[in-house]
Amino acid sequence: MDWFDTIIRTFFDFGAMAEVMPQLLGVGLLNTLIISVAATAIGLALGMIVAIMGISPSRWLRIPARIYTDLFRGLPAILTILLIGQGFARLSQSIFGPSPYPLGIIALSLIASAYIGEIFRAGIQSVDKGQGEACRALGMSYAKSMALVVVPQGIRRVLPALVNQFIAIVKDSSLVYFLGLLVSERELFRVGQDAAVLSGNLSPLVMAGLFYLVITVPLTHLVNYFDNRFRTGKRRPSAPSSGLNEVKELDAASPLITGSNT
Amino acid sequence: MSLASSTGKTTAESQTFHGSSLELKNLTMAYGDIEVLRNVSLTVAPGTTTCIIGPSGSGKSTLLRGVNRLHEPKSGDVLLAGESTLEVKPDILRSRIGMVFQHFNLFPDHTALENVALALWSVKGMPKAEARERARRRLAEVGLVERADHRPRDLSGGQQQRVAIARALAMEPEVMLFDEATSALDPELVKGVLSLMAGLGKRGMTMLVVTHEMGFARKVADQVVFMDEGEVVEAGTPSELFDHPKSERLQRFLSEVL
C-alpha cells in the first residue's frame, strides 16, 4: 500500500491541513469573498449599463457595447488582470495606495460585466415584445417601460445564469494573486499555495480547494432550485373550473356591462 | 348572440365617457419598403363605434398602430379631436388613446390591481394610494374587484382581457382601440368581453375595433369598414355592408366568414 501512503501524505496531510486552517478561514476565505462579491456588484452595475446600451435603438450606444463585450469576453482573464493590474498601477497608487488589490477587483469586474451584460441582454430580449408595447400604448416612455416592466422580468429569468456567473467569479478571483498581494490580502488559493511551499506537500491546496467547494457547490444547487422553481412557475394549484362559472359571475354583477351604477 | 339585450339593460347611466373624434387622412404606412396601408381615409365621429373587418394581412392592425403611433405613419395624417397626432409627443398622444391587444399583454409580475394602477402613477403622476383607489374602481366596473390581487396567470383569458380593458380605461382615454380583443379567448368567454366593449360604446366612448366577430360589428357598430390589401374597400353602416355588399371582394369575404 505504498502508493496509498504517498497519496495520503501528498494530498491529505492532516497536520498541514490543520495548520493552514486558521489562515484560510481568517484571511483566505474573507478575501476571496470580498473580491468576488465586490467584483460581482460592480460587474452587475456595469453589465446592466452594457446590456441597456446593447439593445438601444441607437447604434452609437450599441456599437461601443458590442466592442466592450467582445473585448473582455474574448481575452483570457489572466491577461486582462495583468494588463489592468500592472498597466494602471501608477494611477491606482495615487487613488488607492500601493496595494494592487483594488485593481484586481476592477479587472475582475470588467471581465464579469462583459458576461453579465450578455446575460442581462438575453434576458431582457426574451421578454415578450407585447410587454413593452403595452407600456408604450399606455403612454410610458421607453425608459420607464424598461425600468418598470421589461427589465425586471428579464432579470428574474436570468437569476440562475447570474448565480453561475458568480461561481465563475469566485474561481477567477484566484487569478488576482498574479498581481502580488500583501500577506493580509491573500485569497484562498494564495494562502493555500504559500502553505504548500512550507509543508512540502499539496495538502494545504486541497484544503483551499475544499473551501472553494464550500462556496460553490451550495450555489450550484441553489441554481437548480431557482431553475426548477421558475420553470414550473409558482402557480397556485387550483382545481380546474368551468368557463361557464365565469359567464355566470359576469351575468351576476358588473356595472359597466349591465350599465347599473355602483 | 344577445349583445343587444345585455347592453339594452342599461337603466341607470353609470360613468359616461367623452370620446373625441378621430379622422384618418390618406394614411399610408410601411414596414421598410413594403406599404401595408395605402391612402386610408376614415372619419370616426365622437362617441361612435367603428368596426374594421377584413381578411388577415389587410392592414387592420397596422391601421390601429398608426393611430397611436406605435408604428410611425409614412405619410398622411391622423386627427384626434381635430388636431394632428403627428404634432403631439408620442407618449402624450398614447396616454390619450387606450389600446387593447389580442394577447392582453398584461404585466405578469403585477397583480390585476397593479396592472391597472401602474400607468396612473408612472405616467399621470398620481399618488400611489390614489392610483390604487382608482384602479380598484375600474376593476369593479369590469366585474373583477374580487380578483384584484390575482396575477394574470391566475386569471382566465376573459378575465385578463377585462383587466386589460380596465387598465386602458383608467387612463381616461378619448379613443379606445381594440386589436382583435376576443380572438385569443375561449368561445364561452367571448361574449362577456364583447358586452363590455358594447357597453363602453353606449356610454360615449369613441372606439375603433378590429374584429372578426361579425355579430358584434353588425349590432354594435355605427360604421363598418371593410379592408383588404391595405386599402379601404367599402365603408358604411352595418346593414349597408352586411346586407348589401357592393364590392365583389366583400361579398366573397362575407361568404367565407358568415
Coordinates of C-alpha atoms in Angstrom, one line a residue, chain B residues 43-235:
Chain B
T43 CA -63.8 59.6 -40.1
V44 CA -65.0 58.4 -36.7
A45 CA -67.5 60.7 -35.1
P46 CA -67.2 61.4 -31.3
G47 CA -68.8 58.6 -29.2
T48 CA -69.3 56.2 -32.1
T49 CA -68.0 52.8 -32.8
T50 CA -66.3 51.8 -36.0
C51 CA -65.6 48.2 -36.7
I52 CA -62.8 47.2 -39.1
I53 CA -63.2 43.9 -40.7
G54 CA -61.2 42.1 -43.4
P55 CA -59.0 39.2 -44.1
S56 CA -55.7 38.7 -42.4
G57 CA -52.9 40.8 -43.8
S58 CA -55.3 43.5 -44.9
G59 CA -53.6 46.1 -42.7
K60 CA -56.3 46.4 -40.0
S61 CA -53.9 46.1 -37.0
T62 CA -51.3 48.3 -38.7
L63 CA -54.0 51.0 -39.1
L64 CA -54.6 50.9 -35.3
R65 CA -50.9 51.1 -34.6
G66 CA -50.7 54.1 -36.9
V67 CA -53.4 55.9 -34.9
N68 CA -51.4 55.8 -31.6
R69 CA -48.1 55.9 -33.4
L70 CA -46.8 52.6 -32.1
H71 CA -45.7 52.4 -35.7
E72 CA -45.0 55.8 -37.4
P73 CA -47.1 56.6 -40.4
K74 CA -45.2 57.0 -43.7
S75 CA -47.4 59.8 -44.9
G76 CA -50.9 61.2 -44.4
D77 CA -52.2 62.4 -41.1
V78 CA -54.4 61.4 -38.2
L79 CA -56.5 64.0 -36.4
L80 CA -57.5 63.4 -32.8
A81 CA -60.2 65.9 -31.7
G82 CA -59.3 67.9 -34.8
E83 CA -55.6 68.2 -34.1
S84 CA -52.8 66.4 -35.9
T85 CA -51.4 63.5 -33.8
L86 CA -48.1 63.9 -35.6
E87 CA -47.6 67.2 -33.8
V88 CA -48.2 65.7 -30.3
K89 CA -45.4 64.0 -28.5
P90 CA -46.0 60.2 -28.9
D91 CA -46.0 59.5 -25.2
I92 CA -48.6 62.2 -24.6
L93 CA -50.7 61.1 -27.6
R94 CA -50.7 57.4 -26.4
S95 CA -51.8 58.4 -22.9
R96 CA -54.9 59.9 -24.5
I97 CA -55.6 56.7 -26.6
G98 CA -56.4 53.4 -25.0
M99 CA -55.4 50.2 -26.7
V100 CA -56.4 46.6 -26.0
F101 CA -54.4 43.8 -27.6
Q102 CA -55.3 40.3 -28.8
H103 CA -52.9 38.7 -26.3
F104 CA -53.9 41.0 -23.4
N105 CA -50.2 41.9 -22.7
L106 CA -50.8 42.2 -19.0
F107 CA -47.7 42.5 -16.8
P108 CA -47.3 39.0 -15.4
D109 CA -45.4 40.0 -12.3
H110 CA -48.0 42.6 -11.3
T111 CA -51.4 41.8 -9.8
A112 CA -54.6 42.8 -11.6
L113 CA -54.8 45.9 -9.4
E114 CA -51.1 46.9 -10.0
N115 CA -51.6 46.3 -13.8
V116 CA -54.3 49.0 -13.8
A117 CA -52.5 51.3 -11.3
L118 CA -49.1 51.3 -12.9
A119 CA -49.6 53.8 -15.6
L120 CA -51.7 56.0 -13.3
W121 CA -48.8 56.8 -11.1
S122 CA -45.9 56.4 -13.5
V123 CA -47.4 58.3 -16.4
K124 CA -50.1 60.5 -14.8
G125 CA -48.0 61.1 -11.7
M126 CA -50.9 60.3 -9.4
P127 CA -50.0 59.4 -5.8
K128 CA -49.8 55.7 -5.5
A129 CA -52.7 55.4 -3.0
E130 CA -55.0 57.4 -5.2
A131 CA -53.9 55.3 -8.3
R132 CA -54.7 52.1 -6.4
E133 CA -58.1 53.5 -5.4
R134 CA -59.0 54.4 -9.0
A135 CA -57.7 51.1 -10.2
R136 CA -60.0 49.3 -7.8
R137 CA -63.0 51.3 -9.1
R138 CA -62.1 50.5 -12.7
L139 CA -61.7 46.8 -11.8
A140 CA -65.1 46.9 -10.1
E141 CA -66.6 48.2 -13.3
V142 CA -65.4 45.2 -15.2
G143 CA -66.6 42.9 -12.5
L144 CA -63.2 41.9 -11.2
V145 CA -62.7 43.7 -7.9
E146 CA -62.6 40.3 -6.1
R147 CA -59.7 39.3 -8.4
A148 CA -57.8 42.5 -7.7
D149 CA -54.9 40.7 -6.0
H150 CA -54.6 37.9 -8.5
R151 CA -51.7 37.8 -11.0
P152 CA -52.6 37.4 -14.7
R153 CA -51.6 33.7 -14.7
D154 CA -54.3 33.0 -12.1
L155 CA -57.0 34.6 -14.3
S156 CA -58.8 33.2 -17.2
G157 CA -58.4 34.8 -20.7
G158 CA -61.6 36.6 -20.4
Q159 CA -60.7 38.0 -17.0
Q160 CA -57.3 39.0 -18.3
Q161 CA -58.8 40.8 -21.2
R162 CA -61.2 42.6 -18.9
V163 CA -58.3 43.7 -16.7
A164 CA -56.6 45.0 -19.8
I165 CA -59.7 47.0 -20.7
A166 CA -59.8 48.4 -17.2
R167 CA -56.1 49.3 -17.5
A168 CA -56.7 51.2 -20.7
L169 CA -59.9 52.9 -19.3
A170 CA -58.2 54.0 -16.1
M171 CA -56.1 56.5 -18.2
E172 CA -59.4 58.2 -19.2
P173 CA -58.7 57.9 -22.9
E174 CA -60.5 59.9 -25.6
V175 CA -60.5 56.9 -28.0
M176 CA -60.2 53.2 -27.5
L177 CA -58.5 50.9 -30.0
F178 CA -59.3 47.2 -29.9
D179 CA -57.0 44.9 -31.8
E180 CA -58.8 41.6 -32.2
A181 CA -59.6 41.7 -28.5
T182 CA -61.5 38.4 -28.4
S183 CA -59.6 36.3 -30.9
A184 CA -57.5 34.6 -28.2
L185 CA -60.4 33.8 -25.9
D186 CA -62.2 30.6 -25.2
P187 CA -65.5 30.7 -27.0
E188 CA -67.7 30.9 -23.9
L189 CA -65.8 33.9 -22.7
V190 CA -66.0 36.0 -25.8
K191 CA -69.5 37.3 -25.2
G192 CA -68.6 38.8 -21.8
V193 CA -65.8 40.9 -23.3
L194 CA -67.9 41.9 -26.3
S195 CA -70.7 43.0 -24.0
L196 CA -68.2 45.1 -22.0
M197 CA -67.0 46.7 -25.2
A198 CA -70.5 47.4 -26.4
G199 CA -71.2 49.0 -23.0
L200 CA -68.4 51.4 -23.5
G201 CA -69.7 52.4 -26.9
K202 CA -73.2 53.0 -25.4
R203 CA -71.7 55.4 -22.9
G204 CA -70.0 57.6 -25.3
M205 CA -66.6 56.2 -25.9
T206 CA -65.1 56.6 -29.4
M207 CA -64.0 53.1 -30.4
L208 CA -62.0 51.7 -33.3
V209 CA -62.5 47.9 -33.2
V210 CA -60.6 45.4 -35.4
T211 CA -62.7 42.3 -35.1
H212 CA -63.6 39.0 -36.6
E213 CA -66.9 39.0 -34.6
M214 CA -69.4 39.8 -37.4
G215 CA -72.3 39.6 -35.0
F216 CA -70.7 42.3 -32.8
A217 CA -69.9 44.5 -35.8
R218 CA -73.5 44.2 -37.1
K219 CA -75.2 45.0 -33.8
V220 CA -72.8 47.5 -32.1
A221 CA -71.0 49.4 -34.9
D222 CA -72.2 52.7 -36.1
Q223 CA -69.9 52.3 -39.1
V224 CA -68.2 49.2 -40.6
V225 CA -65.1 49.4 -42.7
F226 CA -64.0 46.5 -44.9
M227 CA -60.3 46.5 -45.7
D228 CA -58.3 44.3 -48.0
E229 CA -54.7 44.5 -49.2
G230 CA -54.0 47.7 -47.3
E231 CA -57.0 49.7 -48.6
V232 CA -60.5 50.5 -47.5
V233 CA -62.6 48.6 -50.0
E234 CA -66.0 49.6 -48.6
A235 CA -67.4 51.6 -45.6

